[in-house]
mmCIF file of C-alpha atoms and ligand atoms in Angstrom:
data_model
loop_
_atom_site.group_PDB
_atom_site.id
_atom_site.type_symbol
_atom_site.label_atom_id
_atom_site.label_comp_id
_atom_site.label_asym_id
_atom_site.label_seq_id
_atom_site.Cartn_x
_atom_site.Cartn_y
_atom_site.Cartn_z
ATOM 1 C CA UNK A 557 -141.038 -56.757 -126.134
ATOM 2 C CA UNK A 558 -137.389 -57.439 -126.967
ATOM 3 C CA UNK A 559 -135.591 -59.544 -124.347
ATOM 4 C CA UNK A 560 -132.699 -58.146 -122.326
ATOM 5 C CA UNK A 561 -130.268 -60.143 -124.464
ATOM 6 C CA UNK A 562 -131.817 -58.839 -127.717
ATOM 7 C CA UNK A 563 -131.644 -55.235 -126.510
ATOM 8 C CA UNK A 564 -128.001 -55.687 -125.540
ATOM 9 C CA UNK A 565 -127.079 -56.803 -129.080
ATOM 10 C CA UNK A 566 -128.158 -53.405 -130.442
ATOM 11 C CA UNK A 567 -126.063 -51.474 -127.944
ATOM 12 C CA UNK A 568 -123.109 -49.621 -129.467
ATOM 13 C CA UNK A 569 -120.842 -49.981 -126.425
ATOM 14 C CA UNK A 570 -121.565 -53.703 -126.151
ATOM 15 C CA UNK A 571 -120.712 -54.204 -129.828
ATOM 16 C CA UNK A 572 -117.390 -52.410 -129.236
ATOM 17 C CA UNK A 573 -116.338 -54.600 -126.313
ATOM 18 C CA UNK A 574 -117.936 -57.806 -127.617
ATOM 19 C CA UNK A 575 -115.052 -59.465 -129.476
ATOM 20 C CA UNK A 576 -112.157 -58.719 -127.151
ATOM 21 C CA UNK A 577 -113.789 -58.593 -123.721
ATOM 22 C CA UNK A 578 -117.199 -60.278 -123.704
ATOM 23 C CA UNK A 579 -116.791 -63.215 -126.094
ATOM 24 C CA UNK A 580 -113.707 -64.741 -124.356
ATOM 25 C CA UNK A 581 -115.488 -64.623 -120.980
ATOM 26 C CA UNK A 582 -118.693 -65.988 -122.475
ATOM 27 C CA UNK A 583 -116.777 -68.795 -124.215
ATOM 28 C CA UNK A 584 -115.236 -69.777 -120.896
ATOM 29 C CA UNK A 585 -118.658 -69.619 -119.269
ATOM 30 C CA UNK A 586 -119.963 -72.209 -121.728
ATOM 31 C CA UNK A 587 -117.435 -74.702 -120.357
ATOM 32 C CA UNK A 588 -118.286 -73.648 -116.808
ATOM 33 C CA UNK A 589 -114.793 -72.183 -116.369
ATOM 34 C CA UNK A 590 -113.004 -74.997 -118.227
ATOM 35 C CA UNK A 591 -111.354 -74.786 -121.629
ATOM 36 C CA UNK A 592 -113.338 -77.243 -123.786
ATOM 37 C CA UNK A 593 -115.339 -74.551 -125.617
ATOM 38 C CA UNK A 594 -112.231 -72.438 -126.251
ATOM 39 C CA UNK A 595 -110.362 -75.561 -127.458
ATOM 40 C CA UNK A 596 -113.159 -76.465 -129.852
ATOM 41 C CA UNK A 597 -113.396 -72.867 -130.991
ATOM 42 C CA UNK A 598 -109.690 -72.860 -131.917
ATOM 43 C CA UNK A 599 -110.155 -76.054 -133.926
ATOM 44 C CA UNK A 600 -113.235 -74.584 -135.619
ATOM 45 C CA UNK A 601 -111.348 -71.431 -136.612
ATOM 46 C CA UNK A 602 -108.576 -73.544 -138.156
ATOM 47 C CA UNK A 603 -111.199 -75.621 -139.988
ATOM 48 C CA UNK A 604 -112.932 -72.513 -141.321
ATOM 49 C CA UNK A 605 -109.566 -71.156 -142.505
ATOM 50 C CA UNK A 606 -108.706 -74.221 -144.632
ATOM 51 C CA UNK A 607 -107.933 -73.514 -148.288
ATOM 52 C CA UNK A 608 -110.769 -73.784 -150.812
ATOM 53 C CA UNK A 609 -113.256 -72.021 -153.042
ATOM 54 C CA UNK A 610 -116.267 -71.751 -150.745
ATOM 55 C CA UNK A 611 -119.210 -69.413 -150.412
ATOM 56 C CA UNK A 612 -119.577 -68.910 -146.661
ATOM 57 C CA UNK A 613 -122.599 -67.420 -144.887
ATOM 58 C CA UNK A 614 -122.230 -66.536 -141.205
ATOM 59 C CA UNK A 615 -125.719 -65.999 -139.765
ATOM 60 C CA UNK A 616 -125.874 -63.606 -136.774
ATOM 61 C CA UNK A 617 -122.210 -62.753 -137.311
ATOM 62 C CA UNK A 618 -122.098 -60.089 -134.583
ATOM 63 C CA UNK A 619 -118.973 -57.937 -135.007
ATOM 64 C CA UNK A 620 -117.621 -60.378 -137.600
ATOM 65 C CA UNK A 621 -115.343 -62.169 -135.165
ATOM 66 C CA UNK A 622 -115.095 -65.212 -137.470
ATOM 67 C CA UNK A 623 -114.796 -63.234 -140.710
ATOM 68 C CA UNK A 624 -111.006 -63.162 -140.958
ATOM 69 C CA UNK A 625 -110.625 -66.867 -140.204
ATOM 70 C CA UNK A 626 -113.427 -67.857 -142.568
ATOM 71 C CA UNK A 627 -112.025 -65.661 -145.361
ATOM 72 C CA UNK A 628 -108.361 -66.588 -144.838
ATOM 73 C CA UNK A 629 -108.145 -69.741 -146.950
ATOM 74 C CA UNK A 630 -110.674 -68.773 -149.608
ATOM 75 C CA UNK A 631 -109.587 -69.147 -153.203
ATOM 76 C CA UNK A 632 -111.128 -68.330 -156.603
ATOM 77 C CA UNK A 633 -114.538 -66.729 -156.214
ATOM 78 C CA UNK A 634 -114.771 -67.825 -152.574
ATOM 79 C CA UNK A 635 -116.514 -65.290 -150.371
ATOM 80 C CA UNK A 636 -117.651 -64.683 -146.815
ATOM 81 C CA UNK A 637 -120.969 -62.973 -146.046
ATOM 82 C CA UNK A 638 -121.740 -62.022 -142.447
ATOM 83 C CA UNK A 639 -125.410 -61.313 -141.713
ATOM 84 C CA UNK A 640 -126.785 -59.704 -138.566
ATOM 85 C CA UNK A 641 -129.814 -57.620 -137.614
ATOM 86 C CA UNK A 642 -127.908 -55.244 -135.353
ATOM 87 C CA UNK A 643 -126.609 -52.089 -137.034
ATOM 88 C CA UNK A 644 -124.217 -51.572 -134.104
ATOM 89 C CA UNK A 645 -122.685 -55.045 -134.565
ATOM 90 C CA UNK A 646 -122.353 -54.577 -138.318
ATOM 91 C CA UNK A 647 -120.651 -51.185 -137.925
ATOM 92 C CA UNK A 648 -118.131 -52.869 -135.630
ATOM 93 C CA UNK A 649 -117.678 -55.721 -138.113
ATOM 94 C CA UNK A 650 -116.887 -53.279 -140.934
ATOM 95 C CA UNK A 651 -114.454 -51.431 -138.657
ATOM 96 C CA UNK A 652 -112.603 -54.404 -137.141
ATOM 97 C CA UNK A 653 -112.990 -57.351 -139.470
ATOM 98 C CA UNK A 654 -113.212 -56.127 -143.006
ATOM 99 C CA UNK A 655 -111.263 -58.191 -145.561
ATOM 100 C CA UNK A 656 -111.340 -58.152 -149.365
ATOM 101 C CA UNK A 657 -113.482 -61.271 -149.458
ATOM 102 C CA UNK A 658 -115.902 -60.265 -146.692
ATOM 103 C CA UNK A 659 -119.255 -58.510 -147.002
ATOM 104 C CA UNK A 660 -121.534 -57.609 -144.116
ATOM 105 C CA UNK A 661 -125.281 -57.518 -144.638
ATOM 106 C CA UNK A 662 -128.140 -56.403 -142.397
ATOM 107 C CA UNK A 663 -130.927 -58.951 -142.235
ATOM 108 C CA UNK A 664 -133.055 -61.226 -140.105
ATOM 109 C CA UNK A 665 -132.124 -64.867 -139.581
ATOM 110 C CA UNK A 666 -135.823 -65.781 -139.892
ATOM 111 C CA UNK A 667 -135.942 -64.647 -143.536
ATOM 112 C CA UNK A 668 -132.502 -64.848 -145.125
ATOM 113 C CA UNK A 669 -132.328 -62.503 -148.128
ATOM 114 C CA UNK A 670 -130.482 -64.865 -150.487
ATOM 115 C CA UNK A 671 -131.380 -67.441 -153.116
ATOM 116 C CA UNK A 672 -131.818 -71.035 -151.945
ATOM 117 C CA UNK A 673 -128.706 -73.175 -152.356
ATOM 118 C CA UNK A 674 -126.292 -70.213 -152.572
ATOM 119 C CA UNK A 675 -123.764 -71.296 -149.924
ATOM 120 C CA UNK A 676 -121.298 -74.124 -149.332
ATOM 121 C CA UNK A 677 -120.795 -73.369 -145.633
ATOM 122 C CA UNK A 678 -123.379 -71.826 -143.321
ATOM 123 C CA UNK A 679 -122.418 -71.040 -139.735
ATOM 124 C CA UNK A 680 -124.485 -69.770 -136.834
ATOM 125 C CA UNK A 681 -122.301 -69.345 -133.784
ATOM 126 C CA UNK A 682 -123.366 -68.290 -130.284
ATOM 127 C CA UNK A 683 -126.625 -66.830 -131.577
ATOM 128 C CA UNK A 684 -129.366 -69.428 -132.079
ATOM 129 C CA UNK A 685 -130.407 -69.244 -128.411
ATOM 130 C CA UNK A 686 -131.192 -65.526 -128.893
ATOM 131 C CA UNK A 687 -133.310 -65.906 -132.003
ATOM 132 C CA UNK A 688 -137.048 -65.869 -131.188
ATOM 133 C CA UNK A 689 -137.973 -68.733 -133.549
ATOM 134 C CA UNK A 690 -134.719 -70.688 -133.737
ATOM 135 C CA UNK A 691 -136.046 -73.749 -135.540
ATOM 136 C CA UNK A 692 -137.457 -71.685 -138.401
ATOM 137 C CA UNK A 693 -134.098 -69.836 -138.550
ATOM 138 C CA UNK A 694 -132.409 -73.265 -138.820
ATOM 139 C CA UNK A 695 -134.745 -74.098 -141.712
ATOM 140 C CA UNK A 696 -133.622 -70.922 -143.428
ATOM 141 C CA UNK A 697 -129.969 -71.903 -142.960
ATOM 142 C CA UNK A 698 -130.605 -75.341 -144.441
ATOM 143 C CA UNK A 699 -132.404 -73.662 -147.355
ATOM 144 C CA UNK A 700 -129.258 -71.607 -148.032
ATOM 145 C CA UNK A 701 -127.080 -74.717 -148.445
ATOM 146 C CA UNK A 702 -126.039 -76.009 -151.848
ATOM 147 C CA UNK A 703 -126.032 -79.821 -152.264
ATOM 148 C CA UNK A 704 -123.088 -81.136 -150.226
ATOM 149 C CA UNK A 705 -122.932 -77.885 -148.249
ATOM 150 C CA UNK A 706 -122.205 -77.923 -144.513
ATOM 151 C CA UNK A 707 -123.978 -76.348 -141.562
ATOM 152 C CA UNK A 708 -122.070 -75.517 -138.381
ATOM 153 C CA UNK A 709 -123.971 -74.376 -135.301
ATOM 154 C CA UNK A 710 -122.737 -73.483 -131.836
ATOM 155 C CA UNK A 711 -125.486 -73.002 -129.281
ATOM 156 C CA UNK A 712 -126.674 -73.862 -125.792
ATOM 157 C CA UNK A 713 -127.756 -77.244 -124.424
ATOM 158 C CA UNK A 714 -129.510 -78.505 -121.326
ATOM 159 C CA UNK A 715 -126.601 -80.280 -119.713
ATOM 160 C CA UNK A 716 -124.617 -79.848 -116.503
ATOM 161 C CA UNK A 717 -125.964 -76.930 -114.444
ATOM 162 C CA UNK A 718 -128.211 -75.976 -117.351
ATOM 163 C CA UNK A 719 -130.160 -79.192 -116.726
ATOM 164 C CA UNK A 720 -130.881 -78.276 -113.078
ATOM 165 C CA UNK A 721 -134.392 -77.162 -112.036
ATOM 166 C CA UNK A 722 -134.763 -73.403 -112.422
ATOM 167 C CA UNK A 723 -132.174 -73.060 -115.195
ATOM 168 C CA UNK A 724 -134.971 -72.614 -117.750
ATOM 169 C CA UNK A 725 -136.468 -69.818 -115.694
ATOM 170 C CA UNK A 726 -133.159 -67.910 -115.444
ATOM 171 C CA UNK A 727 -132.407 -68.364 -119.130
ATOM 172 C CA UNK A 728 -135.983 -67.287 -119.998
ATOM 173 C CA UNK A 729 -135.653 -64.053 -118.026
ATOM 174 C CA UNK A 730 -132.392 -63.262 -119.833
ATOM 175 C CA UNK A 731 -133.875 -64.227 -123.199
ATOM 176 C CA UNK A 732 -131.463 -67.118 -123.786
ATOM 177 C CA UNK A 733 -133.044 -70.393 -124.828
ATOM 178 C CA UNK A 734 -131.681 -73.725 -123.616
ATOM 179 C CA UNK A 735 -132.069 -76.496 -126.190
ATOM 180 C CA UNK A 736 -132.748 -80.053 -125.114
ATOM 181 C CA UNK A 737 -130.014 -82.583 -125.865
ATOM 182 C CA UNK A 738 -131.504 -83.785 -129.133
ATOM 183 C CA UNK A 739 -133.652 -80.836 -130.276
ATOM 184 C CA UNK A 740 -131.225 -79.436 -132.847
ATOM 185 C CA UNK A 741 -130.076 -82.855 -134.063
ATOM 186 C CA UNK A 742 -133.645 -84.153 -134.447
ATOM 187 C CA UNK A 743 -134.678 -81.040 -136.333
ATOM 188 C CA UNK A 744 -131.756 -81.223 -138.742
ATOM 189 C CA UNK A 745 -132.172 -84.973 -139.232
ATOM 190 C CA UNK A 746 -135.794 -84.347 -140.220
ATOM 191 C CA UNK A 747 -134.433 -81.957 -142.847
ATOM 192 C CA UNK A 748 -132.280 -84.746 -144.216
ATOM 193 C CA UNK A 749 -128.961 -83.375 -143.103
ATOM 194 C CA UNK A 750 -126.475 -86.215 -142.979
ATOM 195 C CA UNK A 751 -123.223 -86.948 -141.143
ATOM 196 C CA UNK A 752 -124.556 -85.128 -138.092
ATOM 197 C CA UNK A 753 -122.031 -84.718 -135.285
ATOM 198 C CA UNK A 754 -122.702 -83.153 -131.913
ATOM 199 C CA UNK A 755 -119.922 -82.147 -129.509
ATOM 200 C CA UNK A 756 -121.009 -80.985 -126.064
ATOM 201 C CA UNK A 757 -118.754 -78.559 -124.192
ATOM 202 C CA UNK A 758 -120.340 -77.835 -120.810
ATOM 203 C CA UNK A 759 -123.595 -76.003 -121.528
ATOM 204 C CA UNK A 760 -122.690 -75.513 -125.178
ATOM 205 C CA UNK A 761 -123.030 -77.777 -128.189
ATOM 206 C CA UNK A 762 -121.373 -77.723 -131.601
ATOM 207 C CA UNK A 763 -123.369 -79.377 -134.354
ATOM 208 C CA UNK A 764 -122.005 -80.117 -137.812
ATOM 209 C CA UNK A 765 -123.993 -81.654 -140.666
ATOM 210 C CA UNK A 766 -124.142 -81.789 -144.422
ATOM 211 C CA UNK A 767 -126.937 -81.442 -146.958
ATOM 212 C CA UNK A 768 -127.326 -84.313 -149.393
HETATM 213 C C1 LIG K 2277 -123.811 -63.315 -129.028
HETATM 214 S S1 LIG K 2277 -123.719 -62.592 -130.650
HETATM 215 C C2 LIG K 2277 -122.785 -63.816 -131.571
HETATM 216 C C3 LIG K 2277 -121.843 -63.185 -132.549
HETATM 217 C C4 LIG K 2277 -120.888 -64.155 -133.230
HETATM 218 N N1 LIG K 2277 -121.612 -65.048 -134.133
HETATM 219 C C5 LIG K 2277 -120.096 -64.969 -132.251
HETATM 220 O O1 LIG K 2277 -120.002 -66.193 -132.414
HETATM 221 O O2 LIG K 2277 -119.534 -64.416 -131.316
HETATM 222 C C6 LIG K 2277 -125.349 -62.888 -131.227
HETATM 223 C C7 LIG K 2277 -125.686 -62.117 -132.480
HETATM 224 O O3 LIG K 2277 -126.931 -62.572 -132.988
HETATM 225 C C8 LIG K 2277 -127.560 -61.473 -133.603
HETATM 226 N N2 LIG K 2277 -128.981 -61.799 -133.796
HETATM 227 C C9 LIG K 2277 -129.873 -62.144 -132.850
HETATM 228 N N3 LIG K 2277 -131.072 -62.392 -133.407
HETATM 229 C C10 LIG K 2277 -130.926 -62.209 -134.745
HETATM 230 C C11 LIG K 2277 -131.799 -62.327 -135.861
HETATM 231 N N4 LIG K 2277 -133.087 -62.675 -135.708
HETATM 232 N N5 LIG K 2277 -131.314 -62.088 -137.087
HETATM 233 C C12 LIG K 2277 -130.022 -61.738 -137.256
HETATM 234 N N6 LIG K 2277 -129.141 -61.592 -136.242
HETATM 235 C C13 LIG K 2277 -129.589 -61.831 -134.994
HETATM 236 C C14 LIG K 2277 -127.285 -60.331 -132.626
HETATM 237 O O4 LIG K 2277 -127.466 -59.059 -133.201
HETATM 238 C C15 LIG K 2277 -125.834 -60.616 -132.254
HETATM 239 O O5 LIG K 2277 -124.938 -59.912 -133.079
#
C-alpha cells in the first residue's frame, strides 16, 4: 500500500500549494527552524543557474520548482527535463514553471526512461526519502550521467533529533526514510563517483559528486 507521503504527492490540492506554501515550511523544518537549508538552497539555485550548455535531468521534480533556475543559464542545446510520477505535480509544473528549455515527463525514478549517459547534471531534491527503493533509484541517476557529469542530491539524514530513538518509527509511519550518515556517500563511492561532498543542514544532507 502507498505510504501517506506517497498518496499526498498525487493530491491535486497539495501540488497546488506545494511550491509556495509547503516547500518553504518544509525547508525550514529540515534545519529544525534555522536557516541553513534555505541558505544552501539559495546557493544551489544560483549554481544551477550558471551559464553553460548542459543537459539537466531533475528526478522527482514535483511542480518543477527548480526548473526556471536550472534553465536560466542554459546555452546552445542545453535543456532541462523534469521527471515525476505524479500527474498532479506535472500538471502544476506545466502551469507554473514552463520555460522554452524545459520539458516535463511522467516516469518512475526506479526505471528512468532515457539512454544511459544522456545528462550532464542530474538532480534529485527532497524526494529520495520518499522513493521505495532509493538506492536503486540512485543507480539509475548515476546511469544517466555522461562522463564528467554531476549528481546533486538533497535528502534526509539521521542527525540531530532524527538520530534520537523513535525517529525511525515516526518517519516509517509517514513513509519518509532517514538515511544513515554515510549511506548515500558509501553507495555513490561504490559507483565510482568522485569529488564527493556532503553538507549536513539539520536533518537534511546535500550530496554532490561527479562521474569519472
Ligand atoms: C517532496 S516532492 C519534491 C519536489 C521537488 N524536487 C522539490 O525539491 O521540492 C517529492 C516528489 O517526488 C515524487 N516521487 C516520489 N516517488 C517517485 C518515483 N518513484 N518516481 C518519480 N517521482 C517520484 C513525488 O511525486 C513528488 O513530486
